[in-house]
Short mmCIF file of C-alpha atoms in Angstrom, two decimals:
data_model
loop_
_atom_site.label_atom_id
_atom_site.label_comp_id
_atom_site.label_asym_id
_atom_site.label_seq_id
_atom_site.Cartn_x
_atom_site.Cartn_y
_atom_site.Cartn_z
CA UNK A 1 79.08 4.11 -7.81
CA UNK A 2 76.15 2.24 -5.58
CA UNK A 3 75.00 5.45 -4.44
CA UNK A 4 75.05 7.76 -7.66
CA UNK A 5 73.27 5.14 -8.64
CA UNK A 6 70.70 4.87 -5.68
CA UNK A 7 70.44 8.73 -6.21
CA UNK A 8 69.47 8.59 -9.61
CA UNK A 9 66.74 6.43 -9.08
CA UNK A 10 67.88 3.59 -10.60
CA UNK A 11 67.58 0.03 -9.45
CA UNK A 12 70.24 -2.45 -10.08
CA UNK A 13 69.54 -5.40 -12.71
CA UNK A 14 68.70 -8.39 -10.14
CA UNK A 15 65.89 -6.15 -8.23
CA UNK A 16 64.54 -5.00 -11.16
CA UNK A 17 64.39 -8.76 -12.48
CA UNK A 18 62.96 -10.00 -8.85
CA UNK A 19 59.72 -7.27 -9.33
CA UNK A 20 59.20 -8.47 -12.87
CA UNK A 21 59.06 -12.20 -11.88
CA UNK A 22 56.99 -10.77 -8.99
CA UNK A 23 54.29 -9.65 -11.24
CA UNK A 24 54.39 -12.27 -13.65
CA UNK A 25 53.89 -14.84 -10.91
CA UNK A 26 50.52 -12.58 -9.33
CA UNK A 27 49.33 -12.19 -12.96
CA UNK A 28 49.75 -16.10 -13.45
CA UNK A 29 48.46 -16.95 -10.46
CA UNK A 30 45.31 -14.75 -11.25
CA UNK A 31 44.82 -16.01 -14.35
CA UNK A 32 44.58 -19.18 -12.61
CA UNK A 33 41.95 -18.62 -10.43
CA UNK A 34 39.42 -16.89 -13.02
CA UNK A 35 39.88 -19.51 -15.73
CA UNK A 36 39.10 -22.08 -12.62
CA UNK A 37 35.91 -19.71 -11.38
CA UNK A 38 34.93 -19.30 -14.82
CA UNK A 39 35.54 -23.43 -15.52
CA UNK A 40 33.15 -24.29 -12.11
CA UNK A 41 30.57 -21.59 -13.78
CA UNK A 42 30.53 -23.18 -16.80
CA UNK A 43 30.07 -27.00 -15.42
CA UNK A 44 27.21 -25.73 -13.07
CA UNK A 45 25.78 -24.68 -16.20
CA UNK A 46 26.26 -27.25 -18.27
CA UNK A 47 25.00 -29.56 -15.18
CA UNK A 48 21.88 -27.52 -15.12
CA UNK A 49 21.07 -28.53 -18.95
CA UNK A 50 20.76 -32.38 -20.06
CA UNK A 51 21.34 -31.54 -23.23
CA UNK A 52 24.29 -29.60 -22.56
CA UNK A 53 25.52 -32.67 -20.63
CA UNK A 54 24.69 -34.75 -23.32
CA UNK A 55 26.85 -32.61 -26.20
CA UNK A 56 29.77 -32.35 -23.64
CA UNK A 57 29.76 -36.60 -23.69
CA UNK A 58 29.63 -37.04 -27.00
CA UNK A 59 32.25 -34.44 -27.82
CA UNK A 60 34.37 -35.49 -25.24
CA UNK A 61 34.21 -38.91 -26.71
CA UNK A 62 35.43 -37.40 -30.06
CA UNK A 63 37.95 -35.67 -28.56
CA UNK A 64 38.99 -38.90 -26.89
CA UNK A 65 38.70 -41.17 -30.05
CA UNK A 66 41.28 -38.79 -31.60
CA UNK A 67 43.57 -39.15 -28.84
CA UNK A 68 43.21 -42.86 -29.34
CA UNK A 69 44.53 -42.58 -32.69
CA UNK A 70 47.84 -41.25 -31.95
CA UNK A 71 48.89 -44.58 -29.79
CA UNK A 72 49.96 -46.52 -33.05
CA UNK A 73 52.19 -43.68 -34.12
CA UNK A 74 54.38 -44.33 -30.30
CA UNK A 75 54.66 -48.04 -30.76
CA UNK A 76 55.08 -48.82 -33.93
CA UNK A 77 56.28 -47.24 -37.38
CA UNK A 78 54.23 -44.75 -39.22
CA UNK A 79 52.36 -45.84 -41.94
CA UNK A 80 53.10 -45.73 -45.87
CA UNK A 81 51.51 -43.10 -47.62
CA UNK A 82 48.98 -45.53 -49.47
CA UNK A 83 47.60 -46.29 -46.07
CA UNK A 84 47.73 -42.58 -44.82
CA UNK A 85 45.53 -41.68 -48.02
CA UNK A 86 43.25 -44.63 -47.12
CA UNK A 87 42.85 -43.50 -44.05
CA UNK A 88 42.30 -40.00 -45.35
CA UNK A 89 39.42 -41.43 -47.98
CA UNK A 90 37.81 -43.04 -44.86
CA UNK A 91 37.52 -39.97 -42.89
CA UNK A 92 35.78 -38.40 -45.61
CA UNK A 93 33.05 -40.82 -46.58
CA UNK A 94 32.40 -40.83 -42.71
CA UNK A 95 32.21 -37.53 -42.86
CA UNK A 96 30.38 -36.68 -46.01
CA UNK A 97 27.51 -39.56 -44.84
CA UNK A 98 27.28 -37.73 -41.41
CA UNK A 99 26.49 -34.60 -43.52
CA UNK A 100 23.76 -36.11 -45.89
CA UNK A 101 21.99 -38.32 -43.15
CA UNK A 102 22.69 -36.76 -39.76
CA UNK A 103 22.31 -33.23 -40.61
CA UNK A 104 20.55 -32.41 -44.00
CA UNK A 105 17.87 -35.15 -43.93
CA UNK A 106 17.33 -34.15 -40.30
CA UNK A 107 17.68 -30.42 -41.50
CA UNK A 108 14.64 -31.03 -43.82
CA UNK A 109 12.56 -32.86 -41.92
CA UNK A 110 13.44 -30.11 -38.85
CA UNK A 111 12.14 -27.66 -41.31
CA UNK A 112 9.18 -28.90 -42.18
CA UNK A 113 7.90 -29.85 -38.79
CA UNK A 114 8.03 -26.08 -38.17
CA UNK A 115 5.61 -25.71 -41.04
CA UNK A 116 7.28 -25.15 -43.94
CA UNK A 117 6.48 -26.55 -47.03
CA UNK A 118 8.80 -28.65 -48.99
CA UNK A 119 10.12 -25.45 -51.04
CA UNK A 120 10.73 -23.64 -48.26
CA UNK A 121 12.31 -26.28 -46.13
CA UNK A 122 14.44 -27.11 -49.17
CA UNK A 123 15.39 -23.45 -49.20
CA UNK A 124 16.36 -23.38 -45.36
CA UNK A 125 18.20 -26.37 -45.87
CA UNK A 126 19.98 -25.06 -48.99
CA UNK A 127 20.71 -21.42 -47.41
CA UNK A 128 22.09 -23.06 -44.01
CA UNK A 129 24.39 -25.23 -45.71
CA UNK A 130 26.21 -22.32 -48.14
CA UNK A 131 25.87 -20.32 -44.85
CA UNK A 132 28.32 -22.56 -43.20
CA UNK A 133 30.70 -23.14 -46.05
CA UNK A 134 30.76 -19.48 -46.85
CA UNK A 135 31.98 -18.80 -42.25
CA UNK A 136 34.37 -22.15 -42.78
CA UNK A 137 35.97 -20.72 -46.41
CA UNK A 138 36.03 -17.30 -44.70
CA UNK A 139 37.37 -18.13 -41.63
CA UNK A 140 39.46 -20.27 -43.83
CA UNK A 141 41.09 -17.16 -45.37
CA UNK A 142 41.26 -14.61 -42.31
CA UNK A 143 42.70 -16.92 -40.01
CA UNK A 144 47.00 -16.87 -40.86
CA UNK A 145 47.12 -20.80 -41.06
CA UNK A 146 48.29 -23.85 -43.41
CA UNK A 147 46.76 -26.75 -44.43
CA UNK A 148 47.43 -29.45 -42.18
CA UNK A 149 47.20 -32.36 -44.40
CA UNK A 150 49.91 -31.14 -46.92
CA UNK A 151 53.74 -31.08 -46.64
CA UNK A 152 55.29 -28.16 -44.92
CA UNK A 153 58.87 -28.75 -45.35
CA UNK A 154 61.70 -28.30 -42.35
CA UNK A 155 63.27 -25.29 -42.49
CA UNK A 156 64.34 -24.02 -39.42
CA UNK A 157 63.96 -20.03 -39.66
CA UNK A 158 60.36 -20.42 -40.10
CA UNK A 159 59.46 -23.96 -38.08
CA UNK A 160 58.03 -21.97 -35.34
CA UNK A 161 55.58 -20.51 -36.88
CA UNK A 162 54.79 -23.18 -39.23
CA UNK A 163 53.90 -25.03 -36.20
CA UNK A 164 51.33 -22.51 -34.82
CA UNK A 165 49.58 -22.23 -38.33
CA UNK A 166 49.00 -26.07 -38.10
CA UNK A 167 47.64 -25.48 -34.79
CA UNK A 168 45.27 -23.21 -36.12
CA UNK A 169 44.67 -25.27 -39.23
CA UNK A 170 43.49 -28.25 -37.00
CA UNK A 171 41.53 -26.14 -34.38
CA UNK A 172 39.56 -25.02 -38.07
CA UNK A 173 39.15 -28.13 -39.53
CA UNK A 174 37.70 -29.80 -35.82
CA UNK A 175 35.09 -26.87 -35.47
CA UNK A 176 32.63 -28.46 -37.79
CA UNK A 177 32.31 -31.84 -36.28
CA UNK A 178 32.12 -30.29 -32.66
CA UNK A 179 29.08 -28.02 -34.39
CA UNK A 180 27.43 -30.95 -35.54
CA UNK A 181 27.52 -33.47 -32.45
CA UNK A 182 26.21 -30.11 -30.32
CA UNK A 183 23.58 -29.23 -33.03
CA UNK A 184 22.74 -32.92 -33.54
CA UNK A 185 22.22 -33.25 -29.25
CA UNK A 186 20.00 -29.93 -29.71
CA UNK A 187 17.43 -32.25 -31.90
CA UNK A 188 14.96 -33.85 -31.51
CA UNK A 189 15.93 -37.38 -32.39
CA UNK A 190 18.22 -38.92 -29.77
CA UNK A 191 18.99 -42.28 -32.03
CA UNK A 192 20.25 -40.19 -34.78
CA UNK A 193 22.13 -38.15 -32.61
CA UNK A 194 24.16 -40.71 -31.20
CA UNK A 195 25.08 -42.18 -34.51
CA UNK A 196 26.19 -38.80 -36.05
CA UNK A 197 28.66 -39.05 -32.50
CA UNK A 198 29.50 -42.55 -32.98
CA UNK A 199 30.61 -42.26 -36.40
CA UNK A 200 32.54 -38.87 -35.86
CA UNK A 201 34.33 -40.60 -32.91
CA UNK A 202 35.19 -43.34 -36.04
CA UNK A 203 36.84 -41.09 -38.39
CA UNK A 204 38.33 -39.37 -35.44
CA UNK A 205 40.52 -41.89 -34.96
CA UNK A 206 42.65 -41.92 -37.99
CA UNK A 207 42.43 -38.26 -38.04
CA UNK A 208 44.31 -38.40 -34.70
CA UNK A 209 47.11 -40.24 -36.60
CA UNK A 210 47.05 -37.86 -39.42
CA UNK A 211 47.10 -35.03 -37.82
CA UNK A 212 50.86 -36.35 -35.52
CA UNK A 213 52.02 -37.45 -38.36
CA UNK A 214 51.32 -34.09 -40.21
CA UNK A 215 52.98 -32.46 -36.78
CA UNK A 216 56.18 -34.48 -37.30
CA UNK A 217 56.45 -33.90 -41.04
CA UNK A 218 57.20 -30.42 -40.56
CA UNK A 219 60.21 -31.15 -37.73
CA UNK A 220 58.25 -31.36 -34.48
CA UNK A 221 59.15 -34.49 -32.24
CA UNK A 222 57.45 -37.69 -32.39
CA UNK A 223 56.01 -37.64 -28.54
CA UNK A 224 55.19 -33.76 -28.69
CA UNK A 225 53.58 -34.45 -32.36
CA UNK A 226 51.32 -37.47 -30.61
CA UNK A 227 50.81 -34.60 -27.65
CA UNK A 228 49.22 -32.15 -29.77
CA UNK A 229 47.66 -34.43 -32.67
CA UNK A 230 45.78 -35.89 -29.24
CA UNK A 231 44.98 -32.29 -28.04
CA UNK A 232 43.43 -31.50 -31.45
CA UNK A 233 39.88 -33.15 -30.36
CA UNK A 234 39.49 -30.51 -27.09
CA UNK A 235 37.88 -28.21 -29.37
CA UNK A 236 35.41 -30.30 -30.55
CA UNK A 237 33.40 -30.89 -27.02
CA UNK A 238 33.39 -27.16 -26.80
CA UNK A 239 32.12 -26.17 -30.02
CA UNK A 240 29.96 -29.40 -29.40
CA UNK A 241 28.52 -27.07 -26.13
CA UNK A 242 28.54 -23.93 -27.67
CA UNK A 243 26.17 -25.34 -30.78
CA UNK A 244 23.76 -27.37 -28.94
CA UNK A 245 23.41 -23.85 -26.53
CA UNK A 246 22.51 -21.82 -29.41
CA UNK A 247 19.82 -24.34 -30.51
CA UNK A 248 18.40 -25.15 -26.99
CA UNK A 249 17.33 -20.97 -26.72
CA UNK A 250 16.10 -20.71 -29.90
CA UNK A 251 14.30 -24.02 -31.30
CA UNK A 252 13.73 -22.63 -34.71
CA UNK A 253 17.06 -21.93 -35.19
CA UNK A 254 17.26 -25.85 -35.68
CA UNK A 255 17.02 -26.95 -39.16
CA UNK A 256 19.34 -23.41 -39.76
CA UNK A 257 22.54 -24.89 -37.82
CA UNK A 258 21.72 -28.86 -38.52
CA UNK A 259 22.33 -27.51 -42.38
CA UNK A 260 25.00 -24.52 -41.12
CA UNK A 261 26.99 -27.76 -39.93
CA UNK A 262 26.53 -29.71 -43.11
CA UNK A 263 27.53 -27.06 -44.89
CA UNK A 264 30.32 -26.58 -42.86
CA UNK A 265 31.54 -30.14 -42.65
CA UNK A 266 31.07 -30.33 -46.66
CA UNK A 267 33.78 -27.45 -46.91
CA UNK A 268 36.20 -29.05 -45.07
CA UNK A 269 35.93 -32.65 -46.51
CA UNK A 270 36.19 -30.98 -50.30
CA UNK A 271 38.69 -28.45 -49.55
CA UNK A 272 41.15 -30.35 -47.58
CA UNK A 273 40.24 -34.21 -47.05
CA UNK A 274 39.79 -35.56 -50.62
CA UNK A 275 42.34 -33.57 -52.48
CA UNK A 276 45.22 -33.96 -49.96
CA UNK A 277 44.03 -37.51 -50.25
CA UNK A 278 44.23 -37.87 -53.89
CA UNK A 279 47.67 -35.98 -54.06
CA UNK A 280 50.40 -38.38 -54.23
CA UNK A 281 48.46 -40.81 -56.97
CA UNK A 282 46.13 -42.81 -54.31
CA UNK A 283 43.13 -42.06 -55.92
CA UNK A 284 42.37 -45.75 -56.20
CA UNK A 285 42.70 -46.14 -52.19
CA UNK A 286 41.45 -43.03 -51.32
CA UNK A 287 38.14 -43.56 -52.82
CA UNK A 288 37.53 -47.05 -51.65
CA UNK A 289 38.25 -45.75 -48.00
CA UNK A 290 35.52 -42.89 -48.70
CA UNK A 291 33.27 -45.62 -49.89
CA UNK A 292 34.04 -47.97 -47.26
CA UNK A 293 33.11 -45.15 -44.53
CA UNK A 294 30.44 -43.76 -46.39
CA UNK A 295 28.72 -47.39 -45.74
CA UNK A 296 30.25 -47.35 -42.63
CA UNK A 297 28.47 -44.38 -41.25
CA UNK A 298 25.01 -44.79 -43.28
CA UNK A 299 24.37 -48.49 -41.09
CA UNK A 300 25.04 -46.60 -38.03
CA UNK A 301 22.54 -44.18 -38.86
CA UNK A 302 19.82 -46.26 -40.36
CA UNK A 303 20.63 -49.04 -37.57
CA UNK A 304 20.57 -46.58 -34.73
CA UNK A 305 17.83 -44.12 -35.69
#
């Protein structure tokens, strides 16, 4: 029977199974060594560029502020929904005072240094921020995802890929605040700069929590929620790099993505922060947190700048 078998051609089970592990393990390991070549490429750039270097901090800080916020999540008990929707209000004042005095003022001012009057900087301004709303809403309906914030039930047919549409609801929602720390380190004005970063890193810290404990609501384990709710924040150093090298190369292009940013940021905090906020009757809580962080994040600015 070997040798009918040999004399077909065929290969027994085990050999062919030893050639396809071969060739998964060369493909892996080459896939190893360009994503490191292309890694050491992209540091000697960065390293080349201050303000590269300096986007890369802040967003790395981010990223590591929403890390931090996981940690209460592993040692104690998650908090009550009044306090989740606080938390959620907070986020957004943060986030909506980043957008009026971090980017749009900046956006203006950006504009008219260029030479533009106040019409026409108002119009940059206005057409930058429904430019990035209108990417973020459609970006928001190409991309197969669900909204991170809300309840996705358990079941277990489709828990798999509920899972991966978080993941690509929270890679969407972190875009805009890596945009605006890179577009913010492309500026001009340093002090502003590194409040817009400071307060980000702020609200990143509940978001952290949020986002686990959105990871766990829909059946995912408590560690490997705090895992990924921590690995939410790596996007935002590269889209943090990625915006501030689109601004260094073309200077002009400044006030456009300061107000892109905004515009982007204000799309995210009206279509998913405040309502998922206000959903289970915390208006009351919700809004003090957004006024609380609104505050919060207009001292930084006017303290730092």
């Amino acid at each position: 029977m070997h040798s009918s078998l040999r004399k077909n051609g065929s290969r027994p089970a085990a050999s062919l199974g030893w050639r396809n592990l071969g060739w998964r393990s060369v493909a892996y390991a080459l896939s190893v060594v360009v994503s490191l070549f292309l890694l050491n490429e992209a540091w000697h750039w960065i390293a080349g560029q201050p303000t590269l270097r300096i986007a890369l901090a802040s967003g790395a800080i981010a990223a590591f502020a929403t890390a931090l916020g996981v940690v209460p999540m592993l040692v104690t008990r998650a908090p009550g929904r009044r306090i989740h929707d606080t938390l959620l209000g907070f986020g957004a004042g943060v986030m909506l005072a980043a957008t009026c005095f971090s980017l749009i003022i900046p956006a203006l001012a950006s504009a008219q240094e260029q030479g533009h009057g106040p019409w026409g900087a108002s119009i940059i301004t206005g057409g930058g921020i429904l430019l990035g709303a209108a990417c973020l809403m459609l970006l928001e309906r190409t991309l197969p995802h669900q909204h991170f914030f809300g309840g996705a039930g358990t079941e277990s047919a489709q828990r798999i890929r509920r899972l991966w549409l978080f993941v690509f609801a929270i890679v969407l929602h972190n875009i805009p605040e890596g945009l605006a720390i890179g577009v913010s380190a492309a500026g001009n004005d340093a002090a502003r700069a590194a409040a817009l970063a400071t307060g980000i890193a702020i609200q990143d810290v509940p978001e952290g929590l949020v986002v686990a404990l959105a990871l766990s609501s829909v059946g995912m384990g408590k560690w490997k929620s705090a895992l990924l709710g921590a690995a939410s924040g790596l996007v935002e150093p590269v889209a943090a790099v990625l915006g501030a090298a689109v601004l260094i190369y073309s200077q002009p292009m400044l006030p456009w993505g300061l107000a892109f940013a905004a515009g982007a940021m204000l799309f995210v905090v009206s279509h998913e922060v405040i309502p998922e906020s206000h959903r289970q009757g915390h208006e009351l809580f919700a809004t003090t947190g957004l006024l609380v962080g609104f505050v919060l994040m207009m001292i930084l600015d006017t303290a730092l700048a």
